[in-house]
Coordinates of C-alpha atoms in Angstrom, one line a residue:
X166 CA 0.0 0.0 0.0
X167 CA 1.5 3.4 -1.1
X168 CA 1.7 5.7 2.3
X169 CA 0.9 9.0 2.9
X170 CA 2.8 11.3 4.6
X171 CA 1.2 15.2 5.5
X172 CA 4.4 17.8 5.6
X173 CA 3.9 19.9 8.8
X174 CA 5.8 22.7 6.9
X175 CA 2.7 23.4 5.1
X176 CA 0.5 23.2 8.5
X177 CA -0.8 26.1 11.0
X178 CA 1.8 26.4 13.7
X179 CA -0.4 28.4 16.0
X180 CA -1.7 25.4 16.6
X181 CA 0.5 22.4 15.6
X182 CA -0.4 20.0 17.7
X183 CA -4.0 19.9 16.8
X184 CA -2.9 19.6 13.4
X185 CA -1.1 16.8 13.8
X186 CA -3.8 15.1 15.6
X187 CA -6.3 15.7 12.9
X188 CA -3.9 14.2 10.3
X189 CA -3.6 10.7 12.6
X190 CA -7.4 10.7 12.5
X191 CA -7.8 11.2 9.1
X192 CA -5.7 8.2 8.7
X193 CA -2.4 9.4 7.9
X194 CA 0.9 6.6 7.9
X195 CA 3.1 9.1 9.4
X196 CA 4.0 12.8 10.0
X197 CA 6.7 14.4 7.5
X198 CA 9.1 17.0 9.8
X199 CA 11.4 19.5 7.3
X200 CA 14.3 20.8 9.4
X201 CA 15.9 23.3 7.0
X202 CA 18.6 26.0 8.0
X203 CA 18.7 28.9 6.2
X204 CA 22.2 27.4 4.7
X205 CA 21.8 24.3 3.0
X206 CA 18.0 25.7 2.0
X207 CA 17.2 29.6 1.2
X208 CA 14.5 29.0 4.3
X209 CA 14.3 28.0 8.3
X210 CA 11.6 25.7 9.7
X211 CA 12.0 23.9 13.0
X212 CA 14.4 22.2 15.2
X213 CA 14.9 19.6 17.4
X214 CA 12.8 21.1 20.3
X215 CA 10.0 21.4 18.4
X216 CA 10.1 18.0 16.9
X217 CA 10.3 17.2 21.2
X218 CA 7.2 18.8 21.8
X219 CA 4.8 17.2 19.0
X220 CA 6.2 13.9 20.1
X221 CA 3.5 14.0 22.4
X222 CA 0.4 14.9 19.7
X223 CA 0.7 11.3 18.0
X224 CA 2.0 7.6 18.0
X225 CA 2.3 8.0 14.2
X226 CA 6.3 7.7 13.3
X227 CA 8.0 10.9 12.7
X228 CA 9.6 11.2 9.1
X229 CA 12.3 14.0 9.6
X230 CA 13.7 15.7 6.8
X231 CA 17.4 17.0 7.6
X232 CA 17.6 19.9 5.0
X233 CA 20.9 21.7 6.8
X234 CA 24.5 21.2 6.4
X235 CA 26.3 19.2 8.6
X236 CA 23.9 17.0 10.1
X237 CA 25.9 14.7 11.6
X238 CA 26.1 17.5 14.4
X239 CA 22.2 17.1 15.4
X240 CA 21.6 13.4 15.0
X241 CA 21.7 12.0 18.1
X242 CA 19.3 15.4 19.0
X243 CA 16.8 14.1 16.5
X244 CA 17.0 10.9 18.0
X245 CA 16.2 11.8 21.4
X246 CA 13.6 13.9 20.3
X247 CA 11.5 11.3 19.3
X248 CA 12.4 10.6 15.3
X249 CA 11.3 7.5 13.9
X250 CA 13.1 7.9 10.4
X251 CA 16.1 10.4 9.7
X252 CA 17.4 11.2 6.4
X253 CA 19.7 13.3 5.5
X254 CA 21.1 15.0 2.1
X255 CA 23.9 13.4 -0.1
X256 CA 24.8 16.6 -1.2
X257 CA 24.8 17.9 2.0
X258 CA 26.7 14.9 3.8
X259 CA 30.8 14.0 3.3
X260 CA 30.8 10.8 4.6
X261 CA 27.4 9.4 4.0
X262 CA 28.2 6.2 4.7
X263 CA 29.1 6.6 8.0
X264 CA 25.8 8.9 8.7
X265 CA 23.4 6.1 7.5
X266 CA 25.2 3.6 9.5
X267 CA 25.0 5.7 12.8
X268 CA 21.8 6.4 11.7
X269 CA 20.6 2.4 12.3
X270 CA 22.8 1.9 14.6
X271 CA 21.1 4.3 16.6
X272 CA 17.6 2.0 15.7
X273 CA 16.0 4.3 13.3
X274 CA 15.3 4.0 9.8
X275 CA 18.1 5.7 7.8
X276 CA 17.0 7.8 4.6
X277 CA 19.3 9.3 1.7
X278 CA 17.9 12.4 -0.3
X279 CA 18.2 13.5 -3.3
X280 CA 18.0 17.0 -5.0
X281 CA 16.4 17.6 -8.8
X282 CA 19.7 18.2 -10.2
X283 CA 21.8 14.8 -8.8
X284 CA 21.5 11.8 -11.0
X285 CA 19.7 8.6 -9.4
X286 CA 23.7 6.8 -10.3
X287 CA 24.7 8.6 -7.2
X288 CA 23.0 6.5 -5.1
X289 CA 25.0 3.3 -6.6
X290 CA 27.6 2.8 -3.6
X291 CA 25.0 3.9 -0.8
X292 CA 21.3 2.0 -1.4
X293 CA 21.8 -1.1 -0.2
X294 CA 22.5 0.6 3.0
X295 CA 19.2 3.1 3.2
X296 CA 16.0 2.4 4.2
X297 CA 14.8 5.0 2.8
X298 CA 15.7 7.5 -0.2
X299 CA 13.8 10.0 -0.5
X300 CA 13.4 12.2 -4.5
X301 CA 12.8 15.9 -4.1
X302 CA 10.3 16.3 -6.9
X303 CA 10.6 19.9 -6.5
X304 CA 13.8 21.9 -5.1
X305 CA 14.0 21.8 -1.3
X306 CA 13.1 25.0 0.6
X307 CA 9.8 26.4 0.2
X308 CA 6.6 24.5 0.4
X309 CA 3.8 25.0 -2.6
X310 CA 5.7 24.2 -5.4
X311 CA 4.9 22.8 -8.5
X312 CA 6.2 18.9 -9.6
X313 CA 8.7 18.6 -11.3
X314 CA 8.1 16.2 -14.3
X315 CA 11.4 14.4 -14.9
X316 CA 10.7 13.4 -11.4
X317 CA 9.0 10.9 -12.5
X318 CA 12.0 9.0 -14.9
X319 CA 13.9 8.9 -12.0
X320 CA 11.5 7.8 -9.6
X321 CA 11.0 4.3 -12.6
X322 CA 15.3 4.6 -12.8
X323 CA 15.2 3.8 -9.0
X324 CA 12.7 1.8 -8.8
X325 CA 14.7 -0.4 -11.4
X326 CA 18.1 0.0 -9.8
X327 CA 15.9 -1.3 -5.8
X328 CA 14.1 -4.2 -7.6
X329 CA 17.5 -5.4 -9.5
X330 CA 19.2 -5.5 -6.5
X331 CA 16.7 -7.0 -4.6
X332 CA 16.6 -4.5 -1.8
X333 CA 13.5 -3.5 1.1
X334 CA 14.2 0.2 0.5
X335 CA 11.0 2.1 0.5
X336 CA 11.2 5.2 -2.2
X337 CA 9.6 8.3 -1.1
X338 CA 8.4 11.4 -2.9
X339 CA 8.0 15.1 -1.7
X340 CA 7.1 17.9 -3.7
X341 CA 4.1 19.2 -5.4
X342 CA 2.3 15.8 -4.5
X343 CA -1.5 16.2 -5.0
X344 CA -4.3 14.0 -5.6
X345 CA -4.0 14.7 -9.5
X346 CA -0.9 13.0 -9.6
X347 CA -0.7 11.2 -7.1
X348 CA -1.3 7.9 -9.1
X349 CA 1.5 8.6 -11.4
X350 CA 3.6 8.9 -9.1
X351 CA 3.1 6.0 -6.9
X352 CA 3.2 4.1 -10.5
X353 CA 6.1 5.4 -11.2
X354 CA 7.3 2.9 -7.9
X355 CA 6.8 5.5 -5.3
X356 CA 6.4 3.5 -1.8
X357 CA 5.3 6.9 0.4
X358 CA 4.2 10.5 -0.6
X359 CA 5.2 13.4 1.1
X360 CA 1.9 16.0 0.5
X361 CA 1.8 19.5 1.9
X362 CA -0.3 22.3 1.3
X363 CA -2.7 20.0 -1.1
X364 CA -2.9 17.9 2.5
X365 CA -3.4 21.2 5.2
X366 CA -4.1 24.0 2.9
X367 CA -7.9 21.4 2.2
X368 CA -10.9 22.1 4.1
X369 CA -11.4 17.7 5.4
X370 CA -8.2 16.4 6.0
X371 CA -10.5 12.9 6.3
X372 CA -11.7 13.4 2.6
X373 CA -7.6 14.1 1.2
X374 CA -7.0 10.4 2.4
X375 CA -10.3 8.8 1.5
X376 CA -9.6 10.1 -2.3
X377 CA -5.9 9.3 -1.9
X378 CA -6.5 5.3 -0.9
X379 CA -8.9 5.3 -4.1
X380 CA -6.6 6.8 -6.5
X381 CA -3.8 4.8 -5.4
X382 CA -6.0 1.1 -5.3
X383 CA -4.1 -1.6 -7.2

């Protein structure tokens, strides 16, 4: 079953932990958490305190997003705040193979992202390791974007390259995910989709996931 996951970045922060709570009861999989700071990304969102504090809204596992330079500096924050999965940039991350081992060693889920602009080859030396790798299908920063189309050859490319290899690794997908094309991406072999403002921008989070389960039915 393709998963959805609501980005908070898109939600109302006055009152974040009622959002959160009306996502789980709409039947979300999980919560999406973009960290980004104002370095790696042209934007700031949250940190690790916050992440602490909406623990406590939901048992759904927290999908955080390290958009920031450096972020071996903050794991072991994320992990004590309560992530479930933490995945980190390769363009943003020296010695990535290191992260996504301390990562699991840690006992979370370790994800790798990926940028428009960086070829799915990149990935070759690191996959069998994640799992989780995560396409930006629009370029990290700012929520409300439009999808990028040739999001959708590499999403097939890596869905090739996990199936050839015979790997567990989920693929996920955020940006510009709606219900419109939602189906073509989840096609495309996308396991989980990151949806923002199509997600908390709607009027009956309940109805987003009703039509989302019957647009993605096998």
């Amino acid at each position: 079953m393709v998963m959805i996951a609501p980005s908070i970045l898109s939600a109302d922060f006055t009152r974040l932990g009622d959002e959160i709570r009306k996502a789980e009861e709409a039947g979300a999989d999980m919560i999406h958490i973009d960290v980004m700071d104002g370095h790696f990304v042209p934007n700031i969102s949250i940190g690790q305190e916050v992440v602490k504090g909406i623990r406590k809204a939901t048992r759904l596992p927290f999908d955080v997003h390290l958009m920031i330079e450096d972020p071996d500096r903050y794991l072991s924050d994320f992990v004590d705040a309560g992530a479930d999965i933490i995945t980190v940039h390769l363009e943003a991350t020296p010695h990535l193979h290191r992260t996504v081992q301390w990562i699991r060693e840690s006992g979370k889920k370790a994800g790798v992202s990926i940028n428009p602009a960086t070829p799915v080859w990149s990935l070759e030396n690191i996959i069998s390791e994640a799992d989780l790798v995560l396409v930006m299908s629009v370029n990290p920063g700012f929520g409300g974007q439009g999808f990028i189309p040739q999001s959708i050859d590499k999403i097939r490319t890596l869905k090739r390259m996990v199936s050839e290899r015979g790997l567990d690794t989920m693929i996920e997908v955020d940006g510009g995910i709606k219900i419109s094309n939602a189906r073509e991406v989840a096609d495309a072999g996308a396991d989980i989709l990151v949806m923002g403002s199509a997600f908390f921008n709607s009027e009956d989070y309940s109805e987003v996931v009703r039509r989302f389960r019957v647009e993605n039915q096998a």
